[in-house]
PDB file of C-alpha atoms in Angstrom:
ATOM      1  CA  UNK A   1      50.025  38.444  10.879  1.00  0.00           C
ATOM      2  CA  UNK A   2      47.424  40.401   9.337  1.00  0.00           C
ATOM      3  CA  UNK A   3      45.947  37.338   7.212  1.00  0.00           C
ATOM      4  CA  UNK A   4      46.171  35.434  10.541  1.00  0.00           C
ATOM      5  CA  UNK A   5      43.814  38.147  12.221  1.00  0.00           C
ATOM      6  CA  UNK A   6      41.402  38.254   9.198  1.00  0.00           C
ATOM      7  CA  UNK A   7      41.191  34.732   9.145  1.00  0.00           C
ATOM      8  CA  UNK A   8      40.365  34.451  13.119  1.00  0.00           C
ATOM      9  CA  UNK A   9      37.691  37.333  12.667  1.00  0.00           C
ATOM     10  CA  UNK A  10      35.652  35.268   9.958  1.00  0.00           C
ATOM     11  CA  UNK A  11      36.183  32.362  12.045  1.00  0.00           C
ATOM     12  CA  UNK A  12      34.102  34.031  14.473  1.00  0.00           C
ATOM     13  CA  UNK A  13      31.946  35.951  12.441  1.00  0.00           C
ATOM     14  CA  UNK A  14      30.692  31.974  11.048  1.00  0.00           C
ATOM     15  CA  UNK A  15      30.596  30.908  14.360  1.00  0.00           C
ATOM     16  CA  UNK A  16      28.230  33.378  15.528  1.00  0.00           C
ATOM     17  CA  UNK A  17      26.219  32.937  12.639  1.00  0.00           C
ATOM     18  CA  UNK A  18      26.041  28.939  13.444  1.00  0.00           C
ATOM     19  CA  UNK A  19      25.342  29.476  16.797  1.00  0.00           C
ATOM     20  CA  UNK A  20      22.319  32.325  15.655  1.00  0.00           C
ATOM     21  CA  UNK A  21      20.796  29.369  13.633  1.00  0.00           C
ATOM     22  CA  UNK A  22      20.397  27.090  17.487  1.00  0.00           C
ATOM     23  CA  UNK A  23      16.983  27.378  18.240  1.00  0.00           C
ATOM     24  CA  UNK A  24      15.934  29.059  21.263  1.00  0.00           C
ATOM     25  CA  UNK A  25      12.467  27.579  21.890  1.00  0.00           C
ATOM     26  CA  UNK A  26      11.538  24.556  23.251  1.00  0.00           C
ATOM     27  CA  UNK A  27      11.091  21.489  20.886  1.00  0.00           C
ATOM     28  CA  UNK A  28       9.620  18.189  21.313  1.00  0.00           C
ATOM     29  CA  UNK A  29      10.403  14.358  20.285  1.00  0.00           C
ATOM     30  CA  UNK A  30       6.742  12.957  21.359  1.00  0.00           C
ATOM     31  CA  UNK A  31       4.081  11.926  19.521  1.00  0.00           C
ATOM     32  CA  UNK A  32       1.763  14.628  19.465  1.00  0.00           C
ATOM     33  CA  UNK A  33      -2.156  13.252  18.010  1.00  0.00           C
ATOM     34  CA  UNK A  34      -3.414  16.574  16.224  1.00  0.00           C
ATOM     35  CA  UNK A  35      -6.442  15.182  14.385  1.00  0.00           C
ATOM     36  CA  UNK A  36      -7.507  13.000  17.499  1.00  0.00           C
ATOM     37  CA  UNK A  37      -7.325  16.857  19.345  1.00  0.00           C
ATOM     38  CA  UNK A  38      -8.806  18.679  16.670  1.00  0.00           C
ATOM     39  CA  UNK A  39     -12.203  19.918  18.263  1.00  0.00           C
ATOM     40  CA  UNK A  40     -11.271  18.661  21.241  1.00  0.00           C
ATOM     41  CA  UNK A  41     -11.717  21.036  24.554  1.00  0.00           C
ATOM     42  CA  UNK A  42      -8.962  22.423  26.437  1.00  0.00           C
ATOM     43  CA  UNK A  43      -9.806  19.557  29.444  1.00  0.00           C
ATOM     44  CA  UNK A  44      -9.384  16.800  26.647  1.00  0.00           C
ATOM     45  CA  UNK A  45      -6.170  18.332  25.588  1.00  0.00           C
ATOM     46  CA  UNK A  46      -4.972  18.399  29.108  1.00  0.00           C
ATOM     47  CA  UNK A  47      -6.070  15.139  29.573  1.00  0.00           C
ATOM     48  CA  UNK A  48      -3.626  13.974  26.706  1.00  0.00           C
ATOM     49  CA  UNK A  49      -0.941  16.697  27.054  1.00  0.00           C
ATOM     50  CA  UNK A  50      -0.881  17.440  30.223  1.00  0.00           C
ATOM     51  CA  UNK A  51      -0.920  20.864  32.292  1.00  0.00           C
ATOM     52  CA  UNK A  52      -0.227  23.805  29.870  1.00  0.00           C
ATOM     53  CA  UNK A  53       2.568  26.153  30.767  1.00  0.00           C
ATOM     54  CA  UNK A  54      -0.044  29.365  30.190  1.00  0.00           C
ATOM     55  CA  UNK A  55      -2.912  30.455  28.043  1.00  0.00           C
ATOM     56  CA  UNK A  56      -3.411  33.810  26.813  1.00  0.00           C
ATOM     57  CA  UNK A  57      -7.036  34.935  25.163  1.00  0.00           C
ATOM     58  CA  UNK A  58      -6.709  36.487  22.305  1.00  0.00           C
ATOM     59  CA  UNK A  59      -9.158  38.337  19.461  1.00  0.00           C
ATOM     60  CA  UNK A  60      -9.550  34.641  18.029  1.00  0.00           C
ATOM     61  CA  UNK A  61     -10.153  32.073  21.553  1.00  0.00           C
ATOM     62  CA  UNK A  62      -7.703  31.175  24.108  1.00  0.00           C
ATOM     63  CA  UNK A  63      -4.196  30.236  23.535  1.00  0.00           C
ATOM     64  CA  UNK A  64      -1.968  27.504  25.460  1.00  0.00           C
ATOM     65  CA  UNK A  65       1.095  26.347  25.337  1.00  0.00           C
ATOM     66  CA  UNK A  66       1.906  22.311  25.942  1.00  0.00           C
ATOM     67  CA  UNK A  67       5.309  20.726  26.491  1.00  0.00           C
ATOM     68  CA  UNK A  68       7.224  23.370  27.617  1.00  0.00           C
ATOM     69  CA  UNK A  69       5.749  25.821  24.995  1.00  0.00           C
ATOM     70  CA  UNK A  70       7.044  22.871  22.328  1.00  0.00           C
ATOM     71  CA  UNK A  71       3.334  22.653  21.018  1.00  0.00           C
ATOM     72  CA  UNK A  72       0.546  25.325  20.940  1.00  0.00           C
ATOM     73  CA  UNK A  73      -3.004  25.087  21.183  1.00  0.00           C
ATOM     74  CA  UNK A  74      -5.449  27.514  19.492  1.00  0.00           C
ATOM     75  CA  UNK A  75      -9.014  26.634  21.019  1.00  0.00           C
ATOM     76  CA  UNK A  76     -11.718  28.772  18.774  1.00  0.00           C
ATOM     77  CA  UNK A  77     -14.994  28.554  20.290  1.00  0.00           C
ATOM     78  CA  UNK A  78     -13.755  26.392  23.008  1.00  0.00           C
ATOM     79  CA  UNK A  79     -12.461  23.817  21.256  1.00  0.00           C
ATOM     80  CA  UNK A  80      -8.762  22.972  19.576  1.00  0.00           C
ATOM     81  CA  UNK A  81      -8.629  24.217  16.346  1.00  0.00           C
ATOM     82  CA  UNK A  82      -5.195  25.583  15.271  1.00  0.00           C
ATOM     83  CA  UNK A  83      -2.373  23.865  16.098  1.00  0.00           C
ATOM     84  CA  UNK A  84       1.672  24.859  16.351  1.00  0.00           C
ATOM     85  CA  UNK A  85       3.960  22.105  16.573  1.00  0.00           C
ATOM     86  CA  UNK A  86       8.171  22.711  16.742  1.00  0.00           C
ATOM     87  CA  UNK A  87       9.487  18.822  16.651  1.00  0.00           C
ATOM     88  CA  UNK A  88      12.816  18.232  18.013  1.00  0.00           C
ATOM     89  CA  UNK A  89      13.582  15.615  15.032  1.00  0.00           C
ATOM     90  CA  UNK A  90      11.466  16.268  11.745  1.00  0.00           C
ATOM     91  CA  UNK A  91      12.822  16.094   8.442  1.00  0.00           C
ATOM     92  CA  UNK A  92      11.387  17.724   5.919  1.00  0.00           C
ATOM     93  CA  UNK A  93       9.585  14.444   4.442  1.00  0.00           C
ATOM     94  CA  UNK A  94       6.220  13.285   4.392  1.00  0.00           C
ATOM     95  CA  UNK A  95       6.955  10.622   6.668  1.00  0.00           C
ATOM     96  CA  UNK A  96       7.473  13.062   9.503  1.00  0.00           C
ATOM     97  CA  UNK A  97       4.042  13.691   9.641  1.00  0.00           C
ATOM     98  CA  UNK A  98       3.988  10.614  11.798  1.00  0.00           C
ATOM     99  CA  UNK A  99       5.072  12.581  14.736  1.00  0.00           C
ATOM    100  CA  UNK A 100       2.223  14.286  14.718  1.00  0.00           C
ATOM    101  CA  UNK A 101      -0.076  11.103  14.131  1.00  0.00           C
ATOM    102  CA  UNK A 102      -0.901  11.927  10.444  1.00  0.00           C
ATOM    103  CA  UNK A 103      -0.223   9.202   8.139  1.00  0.00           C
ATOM    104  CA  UNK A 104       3.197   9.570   5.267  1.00  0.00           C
ATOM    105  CA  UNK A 105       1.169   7.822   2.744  1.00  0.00           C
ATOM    106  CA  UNK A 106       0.252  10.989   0.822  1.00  0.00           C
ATOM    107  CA  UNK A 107       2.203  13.491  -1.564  1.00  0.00           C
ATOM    108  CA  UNK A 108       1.340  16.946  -0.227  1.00  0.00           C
ATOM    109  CA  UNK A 109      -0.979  19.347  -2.633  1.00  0.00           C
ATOM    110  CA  UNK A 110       2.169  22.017  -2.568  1.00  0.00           C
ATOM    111  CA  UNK A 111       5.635  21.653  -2.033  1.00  0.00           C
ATOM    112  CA  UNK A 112       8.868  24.026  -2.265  1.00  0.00           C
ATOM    113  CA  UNK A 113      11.951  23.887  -0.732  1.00  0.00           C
ATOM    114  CA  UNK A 114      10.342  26.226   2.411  1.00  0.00           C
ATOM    115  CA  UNK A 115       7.151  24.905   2.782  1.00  0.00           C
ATOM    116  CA  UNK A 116       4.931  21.187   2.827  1.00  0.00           C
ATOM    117  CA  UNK A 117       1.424  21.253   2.487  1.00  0.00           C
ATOM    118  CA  UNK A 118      -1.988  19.071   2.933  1.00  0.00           C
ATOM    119  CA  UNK A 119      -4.913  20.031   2.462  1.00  0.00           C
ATOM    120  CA  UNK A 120      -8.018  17.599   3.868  1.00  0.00           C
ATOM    121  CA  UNK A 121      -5.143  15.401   5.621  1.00  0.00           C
ATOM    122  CA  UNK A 122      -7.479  12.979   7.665  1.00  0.00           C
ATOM    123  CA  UNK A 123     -10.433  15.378   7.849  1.00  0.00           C
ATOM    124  CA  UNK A 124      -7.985  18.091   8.774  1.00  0.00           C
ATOM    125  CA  UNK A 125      -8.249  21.665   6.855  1.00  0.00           C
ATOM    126  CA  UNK A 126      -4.614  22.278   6.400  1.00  0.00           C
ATOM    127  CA  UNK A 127      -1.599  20.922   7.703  1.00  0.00           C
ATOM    128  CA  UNK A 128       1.858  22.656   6.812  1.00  0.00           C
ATOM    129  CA  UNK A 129       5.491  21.633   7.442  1.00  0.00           C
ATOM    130  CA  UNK A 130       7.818  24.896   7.321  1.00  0.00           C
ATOM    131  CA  UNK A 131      11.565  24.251   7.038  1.00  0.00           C
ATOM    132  CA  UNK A 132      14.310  25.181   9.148  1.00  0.00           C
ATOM    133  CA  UNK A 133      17.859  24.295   8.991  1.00  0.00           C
ATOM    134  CA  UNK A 134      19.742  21.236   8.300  1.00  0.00           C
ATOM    135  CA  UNK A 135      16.648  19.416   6.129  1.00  0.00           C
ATOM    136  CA  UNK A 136      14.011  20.284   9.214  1.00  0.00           C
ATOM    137  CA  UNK A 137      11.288  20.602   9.854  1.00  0.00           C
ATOM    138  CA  UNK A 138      11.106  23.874  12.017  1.00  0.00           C
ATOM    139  CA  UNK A 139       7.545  23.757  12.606  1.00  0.00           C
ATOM    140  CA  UNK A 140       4.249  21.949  11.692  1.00  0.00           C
ATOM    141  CA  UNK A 141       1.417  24.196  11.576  1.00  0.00           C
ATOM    142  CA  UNK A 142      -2.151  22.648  11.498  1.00  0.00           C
ATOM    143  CA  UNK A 143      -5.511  24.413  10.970  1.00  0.00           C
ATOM    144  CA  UNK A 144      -7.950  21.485  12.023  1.00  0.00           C
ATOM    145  CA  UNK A 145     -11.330  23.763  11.101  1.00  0.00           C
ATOM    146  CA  UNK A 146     -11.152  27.226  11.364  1.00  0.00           C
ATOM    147  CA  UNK A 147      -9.009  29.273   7.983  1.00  0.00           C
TER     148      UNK A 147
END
């Protein structure tokens, strides 16, 4: 009886931790165009994201969120410079960077088992893929101009 109740409590001690590892934030499956945005100005980002959920100014511009809070838009100087993305299905391969209209032709300059990165991806400054579980991609994280 006792191994029976020891074997129930790590049965939902792992479940907890499985269930800890769902994300909580909105993600998003569409195709998201960050170096057509880059240096764009919060109407041109409307225009292709639509309405933003909120902004929030901050010591660096204005922050919005897009898509349910799925993307994030750091506008620096009044235009889109930084950008967060969390994709709903990204692996973490260089061919996800499709999602967010970069090509998958090139290696990236650094690579671990945590972390992608470009640097000078289509005029871009930096452009990092940061994993999450499963083989995901938990977030892309672009800096179009500003380091």
């Amino acid at each position: 009886m006792k191994t029976i109740l020891c074997l129930i409590t790590a049965l939902i001690a792992t479940m907890t931790v499985a269930i800890a590892d769902v994300p909580i934030r909105p993600v998003t499956d569409e195709f998201i165009p960050v170096a057509l945005l880059a240096g764009a100005t919060p109407a041109a980002v409307t225009d292709e994201l639509g309405k933003p959920t909120s902004c929030d100014a901050n010591k660096y511009g204005q922050l919005c969120f897009y898509k349910n809070e799925a993307v994030e838009v750091m506008f620096i100087d009044g235009m889109a410079d930084w950008f967060t993305i969390y994709p709903a299905n990204a692996f973490m391969l260089s061919s996800s960077l499709t999602q967010i209209g970069l090509p998958a032709t090139e290696d990236p300059t650094f690579e671990t088992a945590e972390v992608m990165r470009w640097k000078g991806l289509q005029g871009l400054l930096d452009v990092t893929a940061f994993a999450g579980a499963s083989g995901r991609v938990s977030y892309f994280y672009v800096k179009a101009r500003t380091p």
